[in-house]
Amino acid sequence: MKNLFIIRSPLQVLNAYEAIAHFKLKNNIFLIVQNHLDKNNVQMKEMLSMCEYEELIEMPPSKSNYFRYVALTRKLKKHAYNFIFFGNLGSFQKLLLANLEYEKSYLFDDGAYTLEYHGELPGTKQYTSIRDIRFLLAGLSIKRKKPVAYFTIFDLERKGEEEIVLHSFYHLKKGMGDILTLNNNIYFLGQCFVSADVVSYEAYLHYIKIVKNDFKGEKIVYIPHRAETITTELKKLEDEHFKIFENTMPIEMYFISQKIKPKCVVSFYSTALFTLSKIFDKSIVKSYAICEQDLKAKRKEGALLVQYFLKKAGLEVGTVCFNQSQEASHV
């Protein structure tokens, strides 16, 4: 039997590598689902060489996916599977879980999605959207056959009899060996808070200034998120101690490829902090929480959920706040 990996992000490639080694998997099919963010697609493609697979299927972005989903589902139905891995449960993933023959399915980590899905994903009760119903016209099922298990670094609270396989990137770290060299820079991971409508641009710029001030006198390397825009105001913050470095690969892979063991990594509620704290367990990893009143309503619940897990993991060091009528504050 085969194993199917449905991959949509660079982090999911890392998790696929770890899952293949953890479960000792052979006969792997990689289904790469691309999006409209070129950096995301390039990073995924560059990382594929680290994984063992026998077949690669690529899905470029498209405005309409119905016929592609139907055709691919029928193609993949020709095989039986031990495991199916995926990072989010969209229409296509649900379609595959409803129609393929498999032993188990695992949701592996894709940032905050893992935490949100674990909170929302029902064990037996399933919800069907109008978009899902259209697949019935093609003679396909729309109800998944089995419960979803988890392959994760997060300390999730088990619900009922669900299976949670906890890992700490043991195999990835084992492959690194002792080749890394300690680097004394402060690596500051940027986030796409503004484009994702989490906080205002003014607030985010103030947060950056707060962190910069906290590490005054030390060399800070600011690494923007792949979906973050480098503005003129952000560029103006550069000086001899604060440099912007536009990285072309996931931060985890950048450190590994450059043989860097970071002394300290800081960010806000980036889930990259979880992976880095596992991979570089001797490094200092810090998170600045954002005060609740700064978070925009539609993103507040997800942000607070990630911040809860960061605090639970002991990675939170303080809170940054912003008020338009005042200077930014630091708690």
PDB file of C-alpha atoms in Angstrom, residues 56-328:
ATOM      1  CA  LEU A  56       5.033  13.829  -7.283  1.00  0.00           C
ATOM      2  CA  ILE A  57       1.744  15.453  -8.303  1.00  0.00           C
ATOM      3  CA  GLU A  58       1.660  19.252  -8.574  1.00  0.00           C
ATOM      4  CA  MET A  59      -1.508  21.362  -8.521  1.00  0.00           C
ATOM      5  CA  PRO A  60      -0.872  24.939  -9.702  1.00  0.00           C
ATOM      6  CA  PRO A  61      -3.272  27.623  -8.434  1.00  0.00           C
ATOM      7  CA  SER A  62      -6.531  27.967 -10.334  1.00  0.00           C
ATOM      8  CA  LYS A  63      -9.728  30.011 -10.093  1.00  0.00           C
ATOM      9  CA  SER A  64     -11.868  26.880 -10.445  1.00  0.00           C
ATOM     10  CA  ASN A  65     -10.912  23.526  -8.934  1.00  0.00           C
ATOM     11  CA  TYR A  66     -14.058  21.400  -9.188  1.00  0.00           C
ATOM     12  CA  PHE A  67     -13.096  19.324 -12.236  1.00  0.00           C
ATOM     13  CA  ARG A  68      -9.470  19.005 -11.086  1.00  0.00           C
ATOM     14  CA  TYR A  69     -10.579  17.756  -7.676  1.00  0.00           C
ATOM     15  CA  VAL A  70     -12.888  15.172  -9.241  1.00  0.00           C
ATOM     16  CA  ALA A  71     -10.245  13.950 -11.713  1.00  0.00           C
ATOM     17  CA  LEU A  72      -7.505  13.721  -9.075  1.00  0.00           C
ATOM     18  CA  THR A  73      -9.759  11.931  -6.607  1.00  0.00           C
ATOM     19  CA  ARG A  74     -10.606   9.321  -9.227  1.00  0.00           C
ATOM     20  CA  LYS A  75      -6.920   8.925 -10.083  1.00  0.00           C
ATOM     21  CA  LEU A  76      -5.875   8.506  -6.450  1.00  0.00           C
ATOM     22  CA  LYS A  77      -8.709   6.016  -5.825  1.00  0.00           C
ATOM     23  CA  LYS A  78      -6.758   3.475  -7.884  1.00  0.00           C
ATOM     24  CA  HIS A  79      -4.504   2.863  -4.857  1.00  0.00           C
ATOM     25  CA  ALA A  80      -5.058   1.806  -1.255  1.00  0.00           C
ATOM     26  CA  TYR A  81      -3.204   3.742   1.442  1.00  0.00           C
ATOM     27  CA  ASN A  82      -1.687   3.083   4.837  1.00  0.00           C
ATOM     28  CA  PHE A  83      -1.605   6.724   5.908  1.00  0.00           C
ATOM     29  CA  ILE A  84      -2.872  10.030   4.535  1.00  0.00           C
ATOM     30  CA  PHE A  85      -1.244  13.217   5.873  1.00  0.00           C
ATOM     31  CA  PHE A  86      -2.571  16.752   5.434  1.00  0.00           C
ATOM     32  CA  GLY A  87      -2.170  20.157   7.108  1.00  0.00           C
ATOM     33  CA  ASN A  88      -5.658  21.585   6.736  1.00  0.00           C
ATOM     34  CA  LEU A  89      -9.125  20.170   6.151  1.00  0.00           C
ATOM     35  CA  GLY A  90     -10.450  22.003   3.108  1.00  0.00           C
ATOM     36  CA  SER A  91     -12.896  20.762   0.466  1.00  0.00           C
ATOM     37  CA  PHE A  92     -10.279  18.723  -1.393  1.00  0.00           C
ATOM     38  CA  GLN A  93      -8.889  17.037   1.713  1.00  0.00           C
ATOM     39  CA  LYS A  94     -12.409  16.135   2.868  1.00  0.00           C
ATOM     40  CA  LEU A  95     -13.165  14.748  -0.580  1.00  0.00           C
ATOM     41  CA  LEU A  96     -10.107  12.483  -0.498  1.00  0.00           C
ATOM     42  CA  LEU A  97     -10.832  11.264   3.040  1.00  0.00           C
ATOM     43  CA  ALA A  98     -14.375  10.412   1.947  1.00  0.00           C
ATOM     44  CA  ASN A  99     -13.401   8.449  -1.166  1.00  0.00           C
ATOM     45  CA  LEU A 100      -9.978   6.836  -0.711  1.00  0.00           C
ATOM     46  CA  GLU A 101      -9.342   3.533   1.044  1.00  0.00           C
ATOM     47  CA  TYR A 102      -6.877   4.068   3.904  1.00  0.00           C
ATOM     48  CA  GLU A 103      -5.920   2.805   7.368  1.00  0.00           C
ATOM     49  CA  LYS A 104      -5.371   6.156   9.145  1.00  0.00           C
ATOM     50  CA  SER A 105      -5.313   9.880   8.425  1.00  0.00           C
ATOM     51  CA  TYR A 106      -3.106  12.371  10.268  1.00  0.00           C
ATOM     52  CA  LEU A 107      -3.354  16.129  10.490  1.00  0.00           C
ATOM     53  CA  PHE A 108       0.207  17.402  10.726  1.00  0.00           C
ATOM     54  CA  ASP A 109       1.212  20.889  11.795  1.00  0.00           C
ATOM     55  CA  ASP A 110       0.669  23.984   9.707  1.00  0.00           C
ATOM     56  CA  GLY A 111       1.008  26.757  12.239  1.00  0.00           C
ATOM     57  CA  ALA A 112      -2.102  27.983  13.995  1.00  0.00           C
ATOM     58  CA  TYR A 113      -4.334  25.845  11.772  1.00  0.00           C
ATOM     59  CA  THR A 114      -3.494  22.794  13.888  1.00  0.00           C
ATOM     60  CA  LEU A 115      -4.679  24.489  17.069  1.00  0.00           C
ATOM     61  CA  GLU A 116      -7.824  25.834  15.428  1.00  0.00           C
ATOM     62  CA  TYR A 117      -8.752  22.530  13.799  1.00  0.00           C
ATOM     63  CA  HIS A 118      -8.238  20.616  17.022  1.00  0.00           C
ATOM     64  CA  GLY A 119     -10.622  22.992  18.735  1.00  0.00           C
ATOM     65  CA  GLU A 120     -13.209  22.833  15.958  1.00  0.00           C
ATOM     66  CA  LEU A 121     -12.806  19.444  14.254  1.00  0.00           C
ATOM     67  CA  PRO A 122     -15.675  17.205  15.384  1.00  0.00           C
ATOM     68  CA  GLY A 123     -14.910  13.611  16.256  1.00  0.00           C
ATOM     69  CA  THR A 124     -17.915  11.958  14.627  1.00  0.00           C
ATOM     70  CA  LYS A 125     -20.307  14.740  13.629  1.00  0.00           C
ATOM     71  CA  GLN A 126     -19.484  16.170  10.205  1.00  0.00           C
ATOM     72  CA  TYR A 127     -20.608  19.387   8.598  1.00  0.00           C
ATOM     73  CA  THR A 128     -21.352  19.596   4.892  1.00  0.00           C
ATOM     74  CA  SER A 129     -21.225  22.829   2.913  1.00  0.00           C
ATOM     75  CA  ILE A 130     -23.082  23.610  -0.300  1.00  0.00           C
ATOM     76  CA  ARG A 131     -19.727  23.473  -2.099  1.00  0.00           C
ATOM     77  CA  ASP A 132     -19.233  19.905  -0.855  1.00  0.00           C
ATOM     78  CA  ILE A 133     -22.653  18.740  -2.088  1.00  0.00           C
ATOM     79  CA  ARG A 134     -21.726  19.371  -5.731  1.00  0.00           C
ATOM     80  CA  PHE A 135     -19.319  16.408  -5.601  1.00  0.00           C
ATOM     81  CA  LEU A 136     -22.321  14.093  -5.188  1.00  0.00           C
ATOM     82  CA  LEU A 137     -23.200  14.921  -8.806  1.00  0.00           C
ATOM     83  CA  ALA A 138     -19.896  13.324  -9.836  1.00  0.00           C
ATOM     84  CA  GLY A 139     -20.743  10.124  -7.960  1.00  0.00           C
ATOM     85  CA  LEU A 140     -18.321  10.840  -5.113  1.00  0.00           C
ATOM     86  CA  SER A 141     -18.841  10.611  -1.355  1.00  0.00           C
ATOM     87  CA  ILE A 142     -18.536  13.666   0.899  1.00  0.00           C
ATOM     88  CA  LYS A 143     -18.445  12.115   4.388  1.00  0.00           C
ATOM     89  CA  ARG A 144     -15.025  11.083   5.674  1.00  0.00           C
ATOM     90  CA  LYS A 145     -14.769   7.467   6.705  1.00  0.00           C
ATOM     91  CA  LYS A 146     -12.646   7.591   9.862  1.00  0.00           C
ATOM     92  CA  PRO A 147     -11.625   9.929  12.705  1.00  0.00           C
ATOM     93  CA  VAL A 148      -8.631  12.204  12.158  1.00  0.00           C
ATOM     94  CA  ALA A 149      -5.462  11.649  14.221  1.00  0.00           C
ATOM     95  CA  TYR A 150      -2.667  14.182  14.887  1.00  0.00           C
ATOM     96  CA  PHE A 151       1.080  14.199  14.234  1.00  0.00           C
ATOM     97  CA  THR A 152       2.146  17.306  16.094  1.00  0.00           C
ATOM     98  CA  ILE A 153       4.624  19.213  18.236  1.00  0.00           C
ATOM     99  CA  PHE A 154       1.785  20.889  20.151  1.00  0.00           C
ATOM    100  CA  ASP A 155       0.724  19.765  23.614  1.00  0.00           C
ATOM    101  CA  LEU A 156      -2.897  19.165  22.623  1.00  0.00           C
ATOM    102  CA  GLU A 157      -5.474  18.016  25.129  1.00  0.00           C
ATOM    103  CA  ARG A 158      -6.736  14.612  24.045  1.00  0.00           C
ATOM    104  CA  LYS A 159     -10.451  14.459  23.268  1.00  0.00           C
ATOM    105  CA  GLY A 160     -12.089  11.099  23.786  1.00  0.00           C
ATOM    106  CA  GLU A 161     -10.170   8.317  22.050  1.00  0.00           C
ATOM    107  CA  GLU A 162      -8.434  10.464  19.425  1.00  0.00           C
ATOM    108  CA  GLU A 163      -4.855   9.549  18.583  1.00  0.00           C
ATOM    109  CA  ILE A 164      -2.174  12.195  19.122  1.00  0.00           C
ATOM    110  CA  VAL A 165       1.388  11.353  18.072  1.00  0.00           C
ATOM    111  CA  LEU A 166       3.646  13.930  19.720  1.00  0.00           C
ATOM    112  CA  HIS A 167       7.067  14.572  18.178  1.00  0.00           C
ATOM    113  CA  SER A 168       9.954  17.026  18.629  1.00  0.00           C
ATOM    114  CA  PHE A 169      11.663  16.805  15.203  1.00  0.00           C
ATOM    115  CA  TYR A 170      13.957  14.085  16.540  1.00  0.00           C
ATOM    116  CA  HIS A 171      14.867  12.786  13.089  1.00  0.00           C
ATOM    117  CA  LEU A 172      15.476  16.243  11.643  1.00  0.00           C
ATOM    118  CA  LYS A 173      17.788  17.070  14.562  1.00  0.00           C
ATOM    119  CA  LYS A 174      19.522  13.713  14.228  1.00  0.00           C
ATOM    120  CA  GLY A 175      20.271  14.476  10.586  1.00  0.00           C
ATOM    121  CA  MET A 176      21.824  17.826  11.562  1.00  0.00           C
ATOM    122  CA  GLY A 177      24.375  16.213  13.870  1.00  0.00           C
ATOM    123  CA  ASP A 178      26.924  18.576  15.455  1.00  0.00           C
ATOM    124  CA  ILE A 179      27.532  20.717  12.387  1.00  0.00           C
ATOM    125  CA  LEU A 180      25.904  23.901  13.720  1.00  0.00           C
ATOM    126  CA  THR A 181      27.834  26.936  14.973  1.00  0.00           C
ATOM    127  CA  LEU A 182      26.470  29.299  17.621  1.00  0.00           C
ATOM    128  CA  ASN A 183      25.518  32.700  16.204  1.00  0.00           C
ATOM    129  CA  ASN A 184      25.172  35.653  18.583  1.00  0.00           C
ATOM    130  CA  ASN A 185      22.707  37.654  16.484  1.00  0.00           C
ATOM    131  CA  ILE A 186      19.168  38.255  17.720  1.00  0.00           C
ATOM    132  CA  TYR A 187      16.891  36.856  15.012  1.00  0.00           C
ATOM    133  CA  PHE A 188      13.596  38.737  14.939  1.00  0.00           C
ATOM    134  CA  LEU A 189      10.892  36.997  12.897  1.00  0.00           C
ATOM    135  CA  GLY A 190       8.461  39.358  11.207  1.00  0.00           C
ATOM    136  CA  GLN A 191       4.793  38.541  10.694  1.00  0.00           C
ATOM    137  CA  CYS A 192       2.127  39.396   8.128  1.00  0.00           C
ATOM    138  CA  PHE A 193      -0.140  40.976  10.754  1.00  0.00           C
ATOM    139  CA  VAL A 194      -1.101  43.931   8.579  1.00  0.00           C
ATOM    140  CA  SER A 195      -2.019  42.052   5.377  1.00  0.00           C
ATOM    141  CA  ALA A 196      -3.818  39.415   7.475  1.00  0.00           C
ATOM    142  CA  ASP A 197      -5.764  42.200   9.224  1.00  0.00           C
ATOM    143  CA  VAL A 198      -4.649  41.182  12.720  1.00  0.00           C
ATOM    144  CA  VAL A 199      -3.509  44.620  13.924  1.00  0.00           C
ATOM    145  CA  SER A 200      -3.094  48.050  12.364  1.00  0.00           C
ATOM    146  CA  TYR A 201       0.096  49.000  10.555  1.00  0.00           C
ATOM    147  CA  GLU A 202       0.828  51.730  13.118  1.00  0.00           C
ATOM    148  CA  ALA A 203       0.544  49.222  15.955  1.00  0.00           C
ATOM    149  CA  TYR A 204       2.813  46.684  14.260  1.00  0.00           C
ATOM    150  CA  LEU A 205       5.504  49.276  13.579  1.00  0.00           C
ATOM    151  CA  HIS A 206       5.404  50.282  17.266  1.00  0.00           C
ATOM    152  CA  TYR A 207       5.791  46.649  18.339  1.00  0.00           C
ATOM    153  CA  ILE A 208       8.930  46.356  16.222  1.00  0.00           C
ATOM    154  CA  LYS A 209      10.366  49.485  17.864  1.00  0.00           C
ATOM    155  CA  ILE A 210       9.665  48.019  21.318  1.00  0.00           C
ATOM    156  CA  VAL A 211      11.512  44.784  20.560  1.00  0.00           C
ATOM    157  CA  LYS A 212      14.364  46.723  18.958  1.00  0.00           C
ATOM    158  CA  ASN A 213      14.683  48.803  22.129  1.00  0.00           C
ATOM    159  CA  ASP A 214      14.618  45.693  24.345  1.00  0.00           C
ATOM    160  CA  PHE A 215      17.769  44.428  22.617  1.00  0.00           C
ATOM    161  CA  LYS A 216      19.510  47.805  22.367  1.00  0.00           C
ATOM    162  CA  GLY A 217      23.221  47.408  21.657  1.00  0.00           C
ATOM    163  CA  GLU A 218      22.862  43.901  20.221  1.00  0.00           C
ATOM    164  CA  LYS A 219      22.814  43.028  16.538  1.00  0.00           C
ATOM    165  CA  ILE A 220      19.248  42.276  15.414  1.00  0.00           C
ATOM    166  CA  VAL A 221      18.494  40.537  12.121  1.00  0.00           C
ATOM    167  CA  TYR A 222      14.876  41.189  11.158  1.00  0.00           C
ATOM    168  CA  ILE A 223      13.531  38.453   8.854  1.00  0.00           C
ATOM    169  CA  PRO A 224      10.222  39.446   7.232  1.00  0.00           C
ATOM    170  CA  HIS A 225       7.431  36.919   6.799  1.00  0.00           C
ATOM    171  CA  ARG A 226       7.139  35.685   3.209  1.00  0.00           C
ATOM    172  CA  ALA A 227       3.772  37.468   2.940  1.00  0.00           C
ATOM    173  CA  GLU A 228       4.966  40.667   4.637  1.00  0.00           C
ATOM    174  CA  THR A 229       5.484  43.946   2.763  1.00  0.00           C
ATOM    175  CA  ILE A 230       8.741  45.811   3.427  1.00  0.00           C
ATOM    176  CA  THR A 231       7.559  49.402   3.792  1.00  0.00           C
ATOM    177  CA  THR A 232       9.559  52.623   3.681  1.00  0.00           C
ATOM    178  CA  GLU A 233       8.881  53.160   7.392  1.00  0.00           C
ATOM    179  CA  LEU A 234      10.252  49.719   8.219  1.00  0.00           C
ATOM    180  CA  LYS A 235      13.361  50.316   6.098  1.00  0.00           C
ATOM    181  CA  LYS A 236      13.971  53.550   8.030  1.00  0.00           C
ATOM    182  CA  LEU A 237      14.425  51.515  11.237  1.00  0.00           C
ATOM    183  CA  GLU A 238      17.614  49.989   9.859  1.00  0.00           C
ATOM    184  CA  ASP A 239      20.867  51.058  11.503  1.00  0.00           C
ATOM    185  CA  GLU A 240      24.152  49.437  12.475  1.00  0.00           C
ATOM    186  CA  HIS A 241      22.362  47.217  15.012  1.00  0.00           C
ATOM    187  CA  PHE A 242      19.124  46.476  13.128  1.00  0.00           C
ATOM    188  CA  LYS A 243      19.270  44.931   9.655  1.00  0.00           C
ATOM    189  CA  ILE A 244      16.473  43.554   7.458  1.00  0.00           C
ATOM    190  CA  PHE A 245      17.284  40.249   5.779  1.00  0.00           C
ATOM    191  CA  GLU A 246      14.823  38.883   3.211  1.00  0.00           C
ATOM    192  CA  ASN A 247      15.203  35.141   3.524  1.00  0.00           C
ATOM    193  CA  THR A 248      14.133  32.888   0.642  1.00  0.00           C
ATOM    194  CA  MET A 249      13.420  29.748   2.651  1.00  0.00           C
ATOM    195  CA  PRO A 250      11.611  28.737   5.856  1.00  0.00           C
ATOM    196  CA  ILE A 251      13.532  30.013   8.854  1.00  0.00           C
ATOM    197  CA  GLU A 252      14.099  26.482  10.158  1.00  0.00           C
ATOM    198  CA  MET A 253      15.709  25.415   6.876  1.00  0.00           C
ATOM    199  CA  TYR A 254      17.709  28.649   6.645  1.00  0.00           C
ATOM    200  CA  PHE A 255      19.395  27.987   9.985  1.00  0.00           C
ATOM    201  CA  ILE A 256      20.066  24.350   9.098  1.00  0.00           C
ATOM    202  CA  SER A 257      21.391  25.069   5.586  1.00  0.00           C
ATOM    203  CA  GLN A 258      23.662  27.851   6.901  1.00  0.00           C
ATOM    204  CA  LYS A 259      24.783  25.647   9.824  1.00  0.00           C
ATOM    205  CA  ILE A 260      23.582  28.273  12.301  1.00  0.00           C
ATOM    206  CA  LYS A 261      22.622  27.610  15.901  1.00  0.00           C
ATOM    207  CA  PRO A 262      20.826  30.850  16.864  1.00  0.00           C
ATOM    208  CA  LYS A 263      21.541  32.301  20.283  1.00  0.00           C
ATOM    209  CA  CYS A 264      18.137  33.957  20.450  1.00  0.00           C
ATOM    210  CA  VAL A 265      14.990  34.088  18.299  1.00  0.00           C
ATOM    211  CA  VAL A 266      12.110  36.460  19.041  1.00  0.00           C
ATOM    212  CA  SER A 267       8.740  37.177  17.479  1.00  0.00           C
ATOM    213  CA  PHE A 268       5.131  37.789  18.447  1.00  0.00           C
ATOM    214  CA  TYR A 269       2.707  34.881  18.152  1.00  0.00           C
ATOM    215  CA  SER A 270       4.530  33.173  15.290  1.00  0.00           C
ATOM    216  CA  THR A 271       4.072  29.405  15.400  1.00  0.00           C
ATOM    217  CA  ALA A 272       7.618  29.159  13.981  1.00  0.00           C
ATOM    218  CA  LEU A 273       8.682  29.735  17.585  1.00  0.00           C
ATOM    219  CA  PHE A 274       7.268  26.309  18.483  1.00  0.00           C
ATOM    220  CA  THR A 275       9.226  24.506  15.768  1.00  0.00           C
ATOM    221  CA  LEU A 276      12.430  26.425  16.502  1.00  0.00           C
ATOM    222  CA  SER A 277      12.181  25.684  20.225  1.00  0.00           C
ATOM    223  CA  LYS A 278      11.991  21.971  19.375  1.00  0.00           C
ATOM    224  CA  ILE A 279      14.716  21.896  16.705  1.00  0.00           C
ATOM    225  CA  PHE A 280      17.122  24.239  18.534  1.00  0.00           C
ATOM    226  CA  ASP A 281      16.329  23.242  22.086  1.00  0.00           C
ATOM    227  CA  LYS A 282      19.408  24.999  23.523  1.00  0.00           C
ATOM    228  CA  SER A 283      18.558  28.358  21.916  1.00  0.00           C
ATOM    229  CA  ILE A 284      16.606  31.134  23.643  1.00  0.00           C
ATOM    230  CA  VAL A 285      13.187  31.454  21.990  1.00  0.00           C
ATOM    231  CA  LYS A 286      10.947  34.332  23.104  1.00  0.00           C
ATOM    232  CA  SER A 287       7.439  35.471  22.223  1.00  0.00           C
ATOM    233  CA  TYR A 288       5.877  38.875  22.789  1.00  0.00           C
ATOM    234  CA  ALA A 289       2.125  38.626  23.292  1.00  0.00           C
ATOM    235  CA  ILE A 290      -0.112  41.332  21.832  1.00  0.00           C
ATOM    236  CA  CYS A 291      -2.626  42.848  24.220  1.00  0.00           C
ATOM    237  CA  GLU A 292      -6.173  41.846  23.453  1.00  0.00           C
ATOM    238  CA  GLN A 293      -7.529  45.336  22.757  1.00  0.00           C
ATOM    239  CA  ASP A 294      -5.095  45.741  19.833  1.00  0.00           C
ATOM    240  CA  LEU A 295      -6.324  42.620  18.028  1.00  0.00           C
ATOM    241  CA  LYS A 296      -8.952  43.096  15.333  1.00  0.00           C
ATOM    242  CA  ALA A 297     -12.187  41.241  16.045  1.00  0.00           C
ATOM    243  CA  LYS A 298     -12.155  38.648  13.261  1.00  0.00           C
ATOM    244  CA  ARG A 299      -8.589  37.533  14.118  1.00  0.00           C
ATOM    245  CA  LYS A 300      -8.759  37.839  17.887  1.00  0.00           C
ATOM    246  CA  GLU A 301      -9.835  34.286  18.733  1.00  0.00           C
ATOM    247  CA  GLY A 302      -7.096  32.640  16.662  1.00  0.00           C
ATOM    248  CA  ALA A 303      -4.419  35.004  17.972  1.00  0.00           C
ATOM    249  CA  LEU A 304      -5.351  34.423  21.601  1.00  0.00           C
ATOM    250  CA  LEU A 305      -5.351  30.662  21.040  1.00  0.00           C
ATOM    251  CA  VAL A 306      -1.764  30.692  19.747  1.00  0.00           C
ATOM    252  CA  GLN A 307      -0.696  33.014  22.563  1.00  0.00           C
ATOM    253  CA  TYR A 308      -2.231  30.606  25.079  1.00  0.00           C
ATOM    254  CA  PHE A 309      -0.109  27.729  23.759  1.00  0.00           C
ATOM    255  CA  LEU A 310       3.035  29.896  23.641  1.00  0.00           C
ATOM    256  CA  LYS A 311       2.519  30.784  27.294  1.00  0.00           C
ATOM    257  CA  LYS A 312       1.827  27.134  28.118  1.00  0.00           C
ATOM    258  CA  ALA A 313       5.119  26.195  26.443  1.00  0.00           C
ATOM    259  CA  GLY A 314       6.996  28.795  28.508  1.00  0.00           C
ATOM    260  CA  LEU A 315       7.933  30.908  25.474  1.00  0.00           C
ATOM    261  CA  GLU A 316       6.101  34.127  26.363  1.00  0.00           C
ATOM    262  CA  VAL A 317       8.191  36.921  27.889  1.00  0.00           C
ATOM    263  CA  GLY A 318       5.937  39.968  27.883  1.00  0.00           C
ATOM    264  CA  THR A 319       3.107  41.884  26.244  1.00  0.00           C
ATOM    265  CA  VAL A 320       3.189  44.771  23.780  1.00  0.00           C
ATOM    266  CA  CYS A 321       0.332  47.264  23.588  1.00  0.00           C
ATOM    267  CA  PHE A 322      -0.527  50.187  21.360  1.00  0.00           C
ATOM    268  CA  ASN A 323      -2.979  53.037  21.749  1.00  0.00           C
ATOM    269  CA  GLN A 324      -3.376  55.543  18.949  1.00  0.00           C
ATOM    270  CA  SER A 325      -3.605  58.405  21.422  1.00  0.00           C
ATOM    271  CA  GLN A 326      -0.489  57.340  23.312  1.00  0.00           C
ATOM    272  CA  GLU A 327       2.942  55.936  22.748  1.00  0.00           C
ATOM    273  CA  ALA A 328       3.245  52.171  22.515  1.00  0.00           C
TER     274      ALA A 328
END
